[in-house]
Short mmCIF file of C-alpha atoms in Angstrom, two decimals:
data_model
loop_
_atom_site.label_atom_id
_atom_site.label_comp_id
_atom_site.label_asym_id
_atom_site.label_seq_id
_atom_site.Cartn_x
_atom_site.Cartn_y
_atom_site.Cartn_z
CA UNK A 197 -111.88 -79.46 173.29
CA UNK A 198 -113.48 -82.48 171.66
CA UNK A 199 -112.20 -83.43 168.21
CA UNK A 200 -113.37 -85.93 165.60
CA UNK A 201 -110.93 -87.29 163.03
CA UNK A 202 -112.56 -88.15 159.74
CA UNK A 203 -112.45 -91.79 158.74
CA UNK A 204 -115.47 -91.84 156.44
CA UNK A 205 -115.43 -88.24 155.20
CA UNK A 206 -118.95 -87.78 156.54
CA UNK A 207 -119.11 -86.10 159.95
CA UNK A 208 -122.17 -85.43 162.08
CA UNK A 209 -121.99 -82.66 164.66
CA UNK A 210 -124.67 -81.92 167.23
CA UNK A 211 -125.33 -78.20 167.11
CA UNK A 212 -125.39 -76.12 170.29
CA UNK A 213 -128.67 -76.27 172.18
CA UNK A 214 -129.69 -79.63 170.79
CA UNK A 215 -130.60 -78.36 167.33
CA UNK A 216 -130.40 -80.60 164.29
CA UNK A 217 -127.08 -82.26 163.57
CA UNK A 218 -124.95 -81.10 160.67
CA UNK A 219 -123.48 -83.57 158.25
CA UNK A 220 -120.18 -82.52 156.69
CA UNK A 221 -119.79 -84.25 153.33
CA UNK A 222 -117.16 -83.71 150.64
CA UNK A 223 -116.83 -85.36 147.22
CA UNK A 224 -114.18 -86.33 146.19
CA UNK A 225 -113.29 -87.72 149.61
CA UNK A 226 -110.55 -85.66 151.31
CA UNK A 227 -107.30 -87.18 152.44
CA UNK A 228 -107.83 -85.96 156.01
CA UNK A 229 -110.58 -84.12 157.86
CA UNK A 230 -110.76 -83.25 161.55
CA UNK A 231 -113.87 -81.59 163.00
CA UNK A 232 -114.16 -80.13 166.49
CA UNK A 233 -117.08 -78.90 168.60
CA UNK A 234 -115.54 -75.48 169.28
CA UNK A 235 -117.02 -72.22 168.01
CA UNK A 236 -118.49 -72.19 164.50
CA UNK A 237 -117.84 -69.62 161.77
CA UNK A 238 -120.88 -67.73 160.54
CA UNK A 239 -121.09 -66.90 156.84
CA UNK A 240 -122.93 -63.61 157.17
CA UNK A 241 -122.73 -60.07 155.82
CA UNK A 242 -120.37 -58.32 155.65
CA UNK A 243 -118.03 -61.09 154.51
CA UNK A 244 -114.82 -60.71 152.52
CA UNK A 245 -112.78 -63.19 150.54
CA UNK A 246 -109.25 -61.88 151.13
CA UNK A 247 -106.58 -63.15 148.74
CA UNK A 248 -102.91 -62.82 149.60
CA UNK A 249 -101.77 -62.37 145.99
CA UNK A 250 -103.51 -60.85 142.98
CA UNK A 251 -103.25 -64.03 140.88
CA UNK A 252 -105.93 -65.53 143.14
CA UNK A 253 -108.44 -62.76 142.39
CA UNK A 254 -110.13 -64.40 139.33
CA UNK A 255 -110.78 -67.65 141.19
CA UNK A 256 -112.01 -65.79 144.28
CA UNK A 257 -114.48 -63.79 142.18
CA UNK A 258 -115.89 -67.00 140.72
CA UNK A 259 -116.12 -68.48 144.20
CA UNK A 260 -117.93 -65.39 145.51
CA UNK A 261 -120.64 -65.93 142.92
CA UNK A 262 -120.89 -69.60 143.87
CA UNK A 263 -121.24 -68.74 147.56
CA UNK A 264 -124.00 -66.27 146.74
CA UNK A 265 -126.13 -69.20 145.51
CA UNK A 266 -125.87 -70.69 149.00
CA UNK A 267 -125.88 -67.73 151.42
CA UNK A 268 -127.96 -65.27 149.32
CA UNK A 269 -125.36 -62.50 149.29
CA UNK A 270 -122.13 -62.05 147.36
CA UNK A 271 -119.01 -61.66 149.51
CA UNK A 272 -116.57 -58.87 148.73
CA UNK A 273 -113.30 -59.90 147.08
CA UNK A 274 -110.19 -57.98 148.10
CA UNK A 275 -106.44 -58.43 147.86
CA UNK A 276 -104.71 -57.95 151.19
CA UNK A 277 -103.49 -59.45 154.43
CA UNK A 278 -105.48 -62.12 156.23
CA UNK A 279 -107.96 -60.88 158.83
CA UNK A 280 -110.41 -62.20 161.37
CA UNK A 281 -113.98 -62.50 160.20
CA UNK A 282 -112.90 -63.27 156.63
CA UNK A 283 -112.22 -66.17 154.31
CA UNK A 284 -108.48 -65.82 153.75
CA UNK A 285 -106.92 -67.43 150.68
CA UNK A 286 -103.15 -67.81 150.35
CA UNK A 287 -100.43 -69.83 148.66
CA UNK A 288 -97.78 -72.03 150.25
CA UNK A 289 -95.36 -73.13 147.55
CA UNK A 290 -94.11 -75.97 149.76
CA UNK A 291 -97.36 -77.77 149.00
CA UNK A 292 -97.87 -79.69 145.74
CA UNK A 293 -99.66 -77.84 142.94
CA UNK A 294 -103.11 -79.34 143.57
CA UNK A 295 -102.67 -79.79 147.32
CA UNK A 296 -104.65 -77.59 149.68
CA UNK A 297 -105.71 -77.07 153.29
CA UNK A 298 -108.90 -75.71 154.81
CA UNK A 299 -108.97 -74.45 158.41
CA UNK A 300 -112.16 -73.15 160.01
CA UNK A 301 -112.37 -71.56 163.45
CA UNK A 302 -114.89 -69.29 165.09
CA UNK A 303 -112.86 -66.25 164.01
CA UNK A 304 -111.86 -67.01 160.41
CA UNK A 305 -111.54 -69.45 157.53
CA UNK A 306 -108.13 -70.04 155.95
CA UNK A 307 -107.63 -71.71 152.58
CA UNK A 308 -104.01 -72.48 151.73
CA UNK A 309 -102.74 -74.21 148.58
CA UNK A 310 -99.62 -74.96 146.61
CA UNK A 311 -100.87 -73.09 143.52
CA UNK A 312 -103.90 -71.15 142.30
CA UNK A 313 -105.26 -74.43 140.94
CA UNK A 314 -105.06 -75.97 144.40
CA UNK A 315 -106.68 -72.86 145.87
CA UNK A 316 -109.60 -73.24 143.48
CA UNK A 317 -110.01 -76.85 144.63
CA UNK A 318 -110.07 -75.60 148.23
CA UNK A 319 -112.83 -73.17 147.30
CA UNK A 320 -114.89 -75.99 145.77
CA UNK A 321 -114.50 -77.98 148.97
CA UNK A 322 -115.65 -75.02 151.06
CA UNK A 323 -118.54 -74.56 148.63
CA UNK A 324 -119.73 -78.11 149.37
CA UNK A 325 -119.31 -77.63 153.11
CA UNK A 326 -121.31 -74.40 152.99
CA UNK A 327 -124.07 -76.22 151.11
CA UNK A 328 -124.08 -78.90 153.83
CA UNK A 329 -124.38 -76.28 156.55
CA UNK A 330 -126.83 -73.89 154.94
CA UNK A 331 -129.90 -73.15 157.05
CA UNK A 332 -133.03 -71.19 156.34
CA UNK A 333 -131.79 -68.13 158.21
CA UNK A 334 -128.00 -68.51 158.43
CA UNK A 335 -125.05 -70.66 157.42
CA UNK A 336 -122.56 -71.66 160.10
CA UNK A 337 -119.58 -73.91 159.51
CA UNK A 338 -118.08 -76.00 162.32
CA UNK A 339 -114.45 -75.69 163.30
CA UNK A 340 -112.54 -78.12 161.13
CA UNK A 341 -109.29 -78.85 159.35
CA UNK A 342 -108.87 -80.50 155.96
CA UNK A 343 -105.66 -81.61 154.26
CA UNK A 344 -106.18 -82.87 150.75
CA UNK A 345 -104.52 -83.68 147.44
CA UNK A 346 -105.36 -85.87 144.44
CA UNK A 347 -104.11 -89.39 143.86
CA UNK A 348 -103.92 -89.15 140.05
CA UNK A 349 -102.64 -86.06 138.26
CA UNK A 350 -104.97 -86.56 135.26
CA UNK A 351 -108.73 -86.54 135.82
CA UNK A 352 -110.58 -85.94 132.58
CA UNK A 353 -113.96 -85.70 130.90
CA UNK A 354 -114.52 -85.89 127.15
CA UNK A 355 -117.38 -84.27 125.24
CA UNK A 356 -118.24 -85.20 121.65
CA UNK A 357 -119.61 -82.13 119.85
CA UNK A 358 -119.52 -83.73 116.38
CA UNK A 359 -122.58 -85.97 116.49
CA UNK A 360 -124.56 -83.29 118.34
CA UNK A 361 -123.19 -79.78 118.73
CA UNK A 362 -123.02 -77.78 121.94
CA UNK A 363 -122.88 -73.98 121.94
CA UNK A 364 -120.10 -72.01 123.62
CA UNK A 365 -122.40 -71.27 126.58
CA UNK A 366 -123.26 -74.95 126.91
CA UNK A 367 -119.58 -75.92 126.82
CA UNK A 368 -118.99 -73.40 129.60
CA UNK A 369 -121.76 -75.01 131.64
CA UNK A 370 -120.06 -78.38 131.08
CA UNK A 371 -116.83 -76.86 132.38
CA UNK A 372 -118.68 -75.62 135.47
CA UNK A 373 -119.69 -79.21 136.16
CA UNK A 374 -116.10 -80.40 135.73
CA UNK A 375 -114.68 -77.77 138.08
CA UNK A 376 -117.21 -78.60 140.81
CA UNK A 377 -115.89 -82.19 140.78
CA UNK A 378 -112.20 -81.16 140.69
CA UNK A 379 -111.87 -82.63 137.19
CA UNK A 380 -108.82 -80.91 135.73
CA UNK A 381 -108.93 -81.85 132.03
CA UNK A 382 -111.51 -81.27 129.29
CA UNK A 383 -111.02 -83.48 126.23
CA UNK A 384 -112.83 -81.74 123.35
CA UNK A 385 -113.73 -84.14 120.51
CA UNK A 386 -113.95 -81.71 117.57
CA UNK A 387 -113.92 -83.77 114.36
CA UNK A 388 -115.58 -86.97 113.20
CA UNK A 389 -117.51 -88.58 110.34
CA UNK A 390 -120.72 -86.76 111.26
CA UNK A 391 -119.34 -83.23 111.47
CA UNK A 392 -116.21 -81.07 111.54
CA UNK A 393 -116.67 -78.48 114.30
CA UNK A 394 -113.54 -76.29 114.26
CA UNK A 395 -112.93 -73.48 111.77
CA UNK A 396 -109.55 -73.78 110.03
CA UNK A 397 -108.64 -70.61 108.14
CA UNK A 398 -106.43 -72.44 105.64
CA UNK A 399 -109.19 -74.92 104.79
CA UNK A 400 -112.55 -73.07 104.78
CA UNK A 401 -114.48 -75.91 103.13
CA UNK A 402 -114.17 -77.88 106.38
CA UNK A 403 -116.85 -75.65 107.89
CA UNK A 404 -118.60 -74.69 104.65
CA UNK A 405 -119.30 -78.34 103.80
CA UNK A 406 -117.97 -80.56 106.58
CA UNK A 407 -120.29 -79.30 109.31
CA UNK A 408 -123.60 -80.30 107.69
CA UNK A 409 -125.04 -83.79 107.26
CA UNK A 410 -128.08 -84.17 105.01
CA UNK A 411 -130.09 -86.03 107.64
CA UNK A 412 -129.68 -88.12 110.79
CA UNK A 413 -130.50 -91.76 111.45
CA UNK A 414 -133.46 -92.41 113.75
CA UNK A 415 -133.03 -95.26 116.23
CA UNK A 416 -130.07 -97.60 116.53
CA UNK A 417 -127.69 -97.19 113.62
CA UNK A 418 -127.00 -100.93 113.36
CA UNK A 419 -130.65 -101.80 112.71
CA UNK A 420 -132.51 -98.66 111.63
CA UNK A 421 -133.17 -97.71 108.02
CA UNK A 422 -135.15 -94.62 109.02
CA UNK A 423 -133.84 -91.04 108.81
CA UNK A 424 -135.32 -87.75 109.98
CA UNK A 425 -134.92 -86.03 106.61
CA UNK A 426 -133.59 -82.85 108.25
CA UNK A 427 -130.18 -81.30 107.53
CA UNK A 428 -128.13 -80.90 110.70
CA UNK A 429 -125.09 -78.77 111.46
CA UNK A 430 -125.37 -75.51 109.51
CA UNK A 431 -123.30 -72.92 111.38
CA UNK A 432 -122.50 -75.45 114.10
CA UNK A 433 -118.77 -74.94 114.49
CA UNK A 434 -116.38 -72.98 116.66
CA UNK A 435 -114.48 -69.97 115.37
CA UNK A 436 -111.05 -69.10 116.73
CA UNK A 437 -112.71 -66.46 118.92
CA UNK A 438 -115.16 -69.06 120.24
CA UNK A 439 -112.28 -71.32 121.18
CA UNK A 440 -110.43 -68.48 122.91
CA UNK A 441 -113.56 -67.70 124.92
CA UNK A 442 -113.86 -71.33 126.05
CA UNK A 443 -110.15 -71.50 126.84
CA UNK A 444 -110.33 -68.36 129.00
CA UNK A 445 -113.30 -69.78 130.86
CA UNK A 446 -111.52 -73.09 131.40
CA UNK A 447 -108.29 -71.42 132.50
CA UNK A 448 -110.18 -69.37 135.10
CA UNK A 449 -111.35 -72.71 136.53
CA UNK A 450 -107.94 -74.37 136.17
CA UNK A 451 -109.08 -76.88 133.59
CA UNK A 452 -106.70 -77.93 130.82
CA UNK A 453 -108.33 -78.29 127.40
CA UNK A 454 -107.08 -81.01 125.05
CA UNK A 455 -108.38 -80.76 121.46
CA UNK A 456 -108.90 -83.91 119.42
CA UNK A 457 -108.49 -83.97 115.64
CA UNK A 458 -109.37 -87.45 114.35
CA UNK A 459 -107.02 -89.24 111.93
CA UNK A 460 -106.57 -91.33 109.86
CA UNK A 461 -110.09 -92.73 110.39
CA UNK A 462 -113.36 -91.00 111.27
CA UNK A 463 -112.60 -88.66 108.37
CA UNK A 464 -115.79 -88.49 106.28
CA UNK A 465 -116.61 -84.88 107.14
CA UNK A 466 -113.13 -83.79 106.04
CA UNK A 467 -113.25 -85.97 102.92
CA UNK A 468 -116.62 -84.50 101.94
CA UNK A 469 -114.94 -81.09 102.01
CA UNK A 470 -111.67 -82.17 100.36
CA UNK A 471 -112.25 -85.42 98.39
CA UNK A 472 -108.67 -85.55 97.12
CA UNK A 473 -107.52 -86.57 100.61
CA UNK A 474 -109.17 -90.00 100.34
CA UNK A 475 -108.04 -93.10 98.49
CA UNK A 476 -111.04 -93.01 96.09
CA UNK A 477 -110.90 -89.26 95.55
CA UNK A 478 -114.67 -88.84 95.16
CA UNK A 479 -118.09 -89.88 96.38
CA UNK A 480 -117.84 -88.74 100.01
CA UNK A 481 -120.53 -87.20 102.21
CA UNK A 482 -120.79 -86.19 105.84
CA UNK A 483 -122.22 -89.32 107.44
CA UNK A 484 -125.92 -89.28 108.40
CA UNK A 485 -125.48 -92.37 110.54
CA UNK A 486 -123.12 -93.68 113.22
CA UNK A 487 -120.47 -96.36 113.06
CA UNK A 488 -117.11 -97.09 111.44
CA UNK A 489 -116.57 -96.42 107.74
CA UNK A 490 -114.07 -97.72 105.19
CA UNK A 491 -113.25 -94.30 103.74
CA UNK A 492 -110.33 -92.76 105.65
CA UNK A 493 -107.44 -90.42 104.89
CA UNK A 494 -105.09 -91.82 102.24
CA UNK A 495 -101.85 -92.71 104.03
CA UNK A 496 -99.86 -92.79 100.80
CA UNK A 497 -100.76 -89.26 99.70
CA UNK A 498 -98.32 -86.53 100.78
CA UNK A 499 -101.12 -83.97 100.38
CA UNK A 500 -102.81 -85.61 103.37
CA UNK A 501 -99.81 -84.87 105.56
CA UNK A 502 -99.64 -81.32 104.22
CA UNK A 503 -103.33 -80.95 105.13
CA UNK A 504 -102.94 -82.45 108.60
CA UNK A 505 -99.91 -80.28 109.36
CA UNK A 506 -101.81 -77.18 108.22
CA UNK A 507 -104.75 -78.06 110.45
CA UNK A 508 -102.52 -78.89 113.40
CA UNK A 509 -100.53 -75.67 113.02
CA UNK A 510 -103.74 -73.70 113.56
CA UNK A 511 -104.87 -75.99 116.39
CA UNK A 512 -101.53 -75.64 118.15
CA UNK A 513 -101.61 -71.86 117.71
CA UNK A 514 -105.04 -71.78 119.41
CA UNK A 515 -104.68 -74.34 122.18
CA UNK A 516 -101.91 -73.97 124.81
CA UNK A 517 -102.26 -77.56 126.07
CA UNK A 518 -99.24 -79.80 126.46
CA UNK A 519 -101.11 -82.54 124.59
CA UNK A 520 -102.83 -82.73 121.21
CA UNK A 521 -105.11 -85.75 120.75
CA UNK A 522 -104.75 -87.15 117.23
CA UNK A 523 -107.33 -89.94 117.36
CA UNK A 524 -106.06 -93.13 115.74
CA UNK A 525 -109.07 -95.31 116.55
CA UNK A 526 -111.32 -97.43 114.36
CA UNK A 527 -109.42 -97.04 111.10
CA UNK A 528 -110.39 -99.83 108.67
CA UNK A 529 -107.65 -100.87 106.28
CA UNK A 530 -110.00 -101.78 103.39
CA UNK A 531 -109.24 -98.75 101.20
CA UNK A 532 -105.51 -98.89 101.93
CA UNK A 533 -105.37 -102.51 100.76
CA UNK A 534 -106.97 -101.49 97.45
CA UNK A 535 -105.11 -98.19 97.02
CA UNK A 536 -101.99 -98.26 94.78
CA UNK A 537 -100.67 -95.08 96.42
CA UNK A 538 -100.89 -96.66 99.89
CA UNK A 539 -99.34 -99.89 98.65
CA UNK A 540 -96.50 -97.90 97.11
CA UNK A 541 -95.92 -96.21 100.49
CA UNK A 542 -95.80 -99.61 102.21
CA UNK A 543 -93.21 -100.84 99.72
CA UNK A 544 -91.06 -97.69 99.79
CA UNK A 545 -91.00 -97.52 103.58
CA UNK A 546 -90.37 -101.25 104.01
CA UNK A 547 -93.54 -101.70 106.02
CA UNK A 548 -94.97 -105.14 106.69
CA UNK A 549 -98.67 -104.38 106.26
CA UNK A 550 -101.44 -101.81 106.60
CA UNK A 551 -101.20 -101.87 110.40
CA UNK A 552 -97.60 -100.71 110.10
CA UNK A 553 -98.82 -98.12 107.60
CA UNK A 554 -101.06 -96.67 110.30
CA UNK A 555 -98.10 -96.70 112.68
CA UNK A 556 -96.08 -94.83 110.02
CA UNK A 557 -98.91 -92.30 109.68
CA UNK A 558 -99.21 -91.67 113.42
CA UNK A 559 -95.46 -91.50 114.03
CA UNK A 560 -95.07 -88.99 111.19
CA UNK A 561 -97.78 -86.81 112.69
CA UNK A 562 -96.25 -87.22 116.14
CA UNK A 563 -92.88 -85.97 114.87
CA UNK A 564 -94.61 -82.89 113.52
CA UNK A 565 -96.48 -82.26 116.77
CA UNK A 566 -93.28 -82.76 118.75
CA UNK A 567 -91.48 -80.29 116.47
CA UNK A 568 -94.01 -77.70 117.63
CA UNK A 569 -93.22 -78.38 121.26
CA UNK A 570 -96.27 -80.54 122.00
CA UNK A 571 -96.96 -84.20 122.73
CA UNK A 572 -99.60 -86.55 121.36
CA UNK A 573 -102.34 -88.64 122.87
CA UNK A 574 -103.95 -91.36 120.77
CA UNK A 575 -106.63 -93.97 121.23
CA UNK A 576 -105.35 -97.47 121.98
CA UNK A 577 -105.25 -98.52 118.30
CA UNK A 578 -102.03 -96.52 117.93
CA UNK A 579 -100.39 -99.55 119.55
CA UNK A 580 -101.07 -101.57 116.39
CA UNK A 581 -97.98 -101.86 114.24
CA UNK A 582 -95.81 -100.25 116.90
CA UNK A 583 -95.99 -96.95 118.73
CA UNK A 584 -93.50 -94.28 119.74
CA UNK A 585 -92.45 -94.56 123.40
CA UNK A 586 -93.27 -90.86 123.87
CA UNK A 587 -96.92 -91.24 122.83
CA UNK A 588 -99.60 -91.31 125.53
CA UNK A 589 -102.18 -94.05 125.04
CA UNK A 590 -105.86 -93.62 125.87
CA UNK A 591 -107.19 -97.12 126.56
CA UNK A 592 -110.90 -97.41 125.69
CA UNK A 593 -111.96 -100.84 124.38
CA UNK A 594 -110.99 -102.61 127.57
CA UNK A 595 -108.38 -102.14 130.29
CA UNK A 596 -106.11 -104.64 128.52
CA UNK A 597 -104.63 -102.21 125.97
CA UNK A 598 -103.76 -99.79 128.75
CA UNK A 599 -102.13 -102.60 130.69
CA UNK A 600 -100.10 -103.57 127.61
CA UNK A 601 -99.06 -99.96 126.97
CA UNK A 602 -98.04 -99.48 130.60
CA UNK A 603 -95.92 -102.62 130.45
CA UNK A 604 -94.24 -101.21 127.32
CA UNK A 605 -93.48 -97.99 129.20
CA UNK A 606 -95.93 -95.64 127.48
CA UNK A 607 -97.90 -93.20 129.60
CA UNK A 608 -101.55 -94.25 129.82
CA UNK A 609 -104.94 -92.69 130.53
CA UNK A 610 -107.54 -95.31 131.41
CA UNK A 611 -110.98 -94.88 129.77
CA UNK A 612 -112.34 -98.44 129.44
CA UNK A 613 -115.80 -98.30 127.87
CA UNK A 614 -117.46 -100.79 130.21
CA UNK A 615 -116.62 -98.52 133.16
CA UNK A 616 -116.20 -95.06 131.64
CA UNK A 617 -118.62 -94.52 128.74
CA UNK A 618 -121.35 -92.23 129.97
CA UNK A 619 -123.43 -92.58 126.79
CA UNK A 620 -124.33 -96.07 128.07
CA UNK A 621 -127.49 -96.65 130.09
CA UNK A 622 -127.13 -96.05 133.82
CA UNK A 623 -130.17 -98.16 134.71
CA UNK A 624 -131.30 -101.59 133.51
CA UNK A 625 -134.86 -100.27 133.36
CA UNK A 626 -134.21 -98.88 129.88
CA UNK A 627 -137.90 -98.21 129.20
CA UNK A 628 -137.76 -95.42 131.77
CA UNK A 629 -134.43 -94.02 130.57
CA UNK A 630 -133.61 -91.67 127.70
CA UNK A 631 -132.79 -93.62 124.54
CA UNK A 632 -129.10 -94.61 124.56
CA UNK A 633 -126.59 -96.44 122.42
CA UNK A 634 -126.73 -99.48 124.73
CA UNK A 635 -124.50 -100.87 127.45
CA UNK A 636 -124.96 -100.54 131.21
CA UNK A 637 -122.67 -98.39 133.35
CA UNK A 638 -124.28 -97.54 136.70
CA UNK A 639 -122.63 -95.26 139.24
CA UNK A 640 -121.43 -98.26 141.25
CA UNK A 641 -119.57 -99.66 138.24
CA UNK A 642 -117.87 -96.34 137.51
CA UNK A 643 -116.82 -96.10 141.15
CA UNK A 644 -115.59 -99.67 141.38
CA UNK A 645 -113.18 -99.52 138.44
CA UNK A 646 -109.55 -100.16 139.41
CA UNK A 647 -107.11 -98.51 136.96
CA UNK A 648 -104.20 -100.36 138.59
CA UNK A 649 -105.63 -103.84 138.08
CA UNK A 650 -102.98 -106.34 136.85
CA UNK A 651 -100.13 -103.81 137.12
CA UNK A 652 -97.12 -104.13 139.39
CA UNK A 653 -95.69 -101.21 141.35
CA UNK A 654 -93.32 -100.18 138.56
CA UNK A 655 -95.94 -100.36 135.83
CA UNK A 656 -98.42 -98.33 137.87
CA UNK A 657 -96.20 -95.30 137.43
CA UNK A 658 -97.25 -95.23 133.76
CA UNK A 659 -100.91 -94.55 134.62
CA UNK A 660 -101.48 -90.79 134.46
CA UNK A 661 -105.08 -91.08 135.54
CA UNK A 662 -108.66 -91.73 134.49
CA UNK A 663 -111.27 -90.21 132.23
CA UNK A 664 -114.89 -90.72 131.22
CA UNK A 665 -116.27 -90.12 127.73
CA UNK A 666 -119.60 -88.75 126.58
CA UNK A 667 -120.29 -89.69 122.97
CA UNK A 668 -123.40 -87.91 121.73
CA UNK A 669 -124.95 -89.99 118.94
CA UNK A 670 -128.22 -90.07 120.89
CA UNK A 671 -127.69 -87.03 123.14
CA UNK A 672 -129.05 -83.95 121.42
CA UNK A 673 -129.63 -81.42 124.23
CA UNK A 674 -127.73 -79.96 127.16
CA UNK A 675 -130.19 -81.26 129.79
CA UNK A 676 -129.63 -84.74 128.33
CA UNK A 677 -125.85 -84.21 128.55
CA UNK A 678 -126.20 -83.33 132.22
CA UNK A 679 -128.43 -86.33 132.91
CA UNK A 680 -125.90 -88.72 131.40
CA UNK A 681 -122.85 -87.34 133.26
CA UNK A 682 -124.40 -86.66 136.67
CA UNK A 683 -123.84 -88.17 139.15
CA UNK A 684 -121.54 -90.60 137.31
CA UNK A 685 -118.93 -87.87 136.93
CA UNK A 686 -118.72 -87.67 140.72
CA UNK A 687 -117.87 -91.38 140.88
CA UNK A 688 -115.17 -91.02 138.22
CA UNK A 689 -113.79 -87.92 139.95
CA UNK A 690 -113.53 -89.68 143.30
CA UNK A 691 -111.80 -92.64 141.65
CA UNK A 692 -109.22 -90.22 140.26
CA UNK A 693 -108.85 -88.03 143.33
CA UNK A 694 -109.34 -90.52 146.18
CA UNK A 695 -108.36 -93.86 144.61
CA UNK A 696 -106.56 -95.06 147.73
CA UNK A 697 -109.46 -94.31 150.10
CA UNK A 698 -112.63 -95.34 148.28
CA UNK A 699 -115.79 -96.57 150.02
CA UNK A 700 -118.88 -96.81 147.81
CA UNK A 701 -121.53 -96.78 150.54
CA UNK A 702 -119.87 -93.76 152.12
CA UNK A 703 -119.64 -92.09 148.70
CA UNK A 704 -123.39 -92.46 148.15
CA UNK A 705 -124.07 -90.92 151.54
CA UNK A 706 -121.72 -88.01 150.86
CA UNK A 707 -123.35 -87.33 147.50
CA UNK A 708 -126.10 -85.43 149.31
CA UNK A 709 -123.75 -82.43 149.52
CA UNK A 710 -123.23 -82.41 145.77
CA UNK A 711 -126.93 -83.00 145.20
CA UNK A 712 -127.66 -79.73 146.96
CA UNK A 713 -125.32 -77.92 144.59
CA UNK A 714 -126.77 -79.75 141.58
CA UNK A 715 -130.17 -78.39 142.63
CA UNK A 716 -128.87 -74.86 143.23
CA UNK A 717 -127.26 -74.83 139.77
CA UNK A 718 -130.30 -76.35 138.08
CA UNK A 719 -128.35 -79.35 136.78
CA UNK A 720 -130.46 -82.16 135.34
CA UNK A 721 -129.06 -85.23 137.12
CA UNK A 722 -130.08 -88.88 137.36
CA UNK A 723 -131.68 -89.77 140.69
CA UNK A 724 -131.03 -93.54 140.89
CA UNK A 725 -128.52 -93.57 143.75
CA UNK A 726 -130.58 -91.11 145.76
CA UNK A 727 -133.79 -93.13 145.38
CA UNK A 728 -132.10 -96.40 146.36
CA UNK A 729 -130.56 -94.90 149.47
#
């Protein structure tokens, strides 16, 4: 029996009788794939997805619906022993949690994983293979074996719903995109200067007042003086039930959801609702424009900490995630320097300056979060003035802060803007692109980023993984969201999953398998890499 061992993760097989060759492509690139020319497995009715344990049933039901898009019928889903003629899905606890295997023969398909999460990844791999092999009349999959697991444990995508809101159904669609790419973390940016998007029972004015801005800037915020004159944000927030619905949907797809509550900066929406939490105590409004603003939470006011703890108590009660993201970025010190209450705090706590005051603020919040059994993530500015060794740092301005944090021993998630900001243009022909904030991050740049650059073997252990961010100042619809993240998300996902086996030219070739699924799902994706190749 002839066998082919995968070295490029793209395999061509000549079909029996000289028919057209099949190309087997998977993104992210598997650790190992071996394809043989023995009998193929036909995905035809009747077909059952047979799960060995009931905890795999929810994932199998999702997968059955995904297969229906490809083969035009929905397989049955049953719990029972493996059989010939079926897709059998089982657990092997000796494998790592996200590790899985796929074995295809003429008689059966077996998916085996270390956990339900790993099994779901196996299903997404088989989904891509089925899309590769789909014909007009039937879908047959060649005999093959895949062994696969991710390089980095953290592979995340952020979505900003403050500048432009996304409905629950749209957030679910975003999660569908993440799960297809084996992205395991959704970072949900819920509060900012331009809108507070999470209902907090203890503080109702946050959604009565903090969700709505009077108007929105037109054009680039740094240069434009023009506004649209239209209020934005009424009713645009998530209730506790909305959040639970999203969390259930994410859990069914084995995606962890990390909420972000911004502090002490990016606070104008909260200050508009509760002016007493700012240093000036009055004159605040939800921002109609983008940028960084001097008005922030007053770090000398104990009522601010009471407020933040009340908010976080409700957030922690809703979200089961290990991490709570508490922001920490872009906090000007202008008001603190002028505020007698903040200056009193600096003196009483023996702090050197306003940077140490921010460190005091973040460490105090971290102690509270830790007391509730959770851990914090903060943007890289939490390094200023000193940071707790238990805090996880999200490095965004450049890789350098992440490198510094790793050398200090903090855990790090790498999100450098020049490689990982998907609100940036993805083509230099900006006249033909949707209006964007600026920058230039093509697929090749996302793919080429090295999160281990300048780190020795010991320091590399601090890097949890990678993430990409979608800020939505200029992204006001779901089709626009999809266009900005696809196919760049695939490049980020492969960097996180297959870091030690990357090959950009091969990646572009393999993207045809994902493109088929993008088309089946109706995703609005950028075509640049497909046109060039």
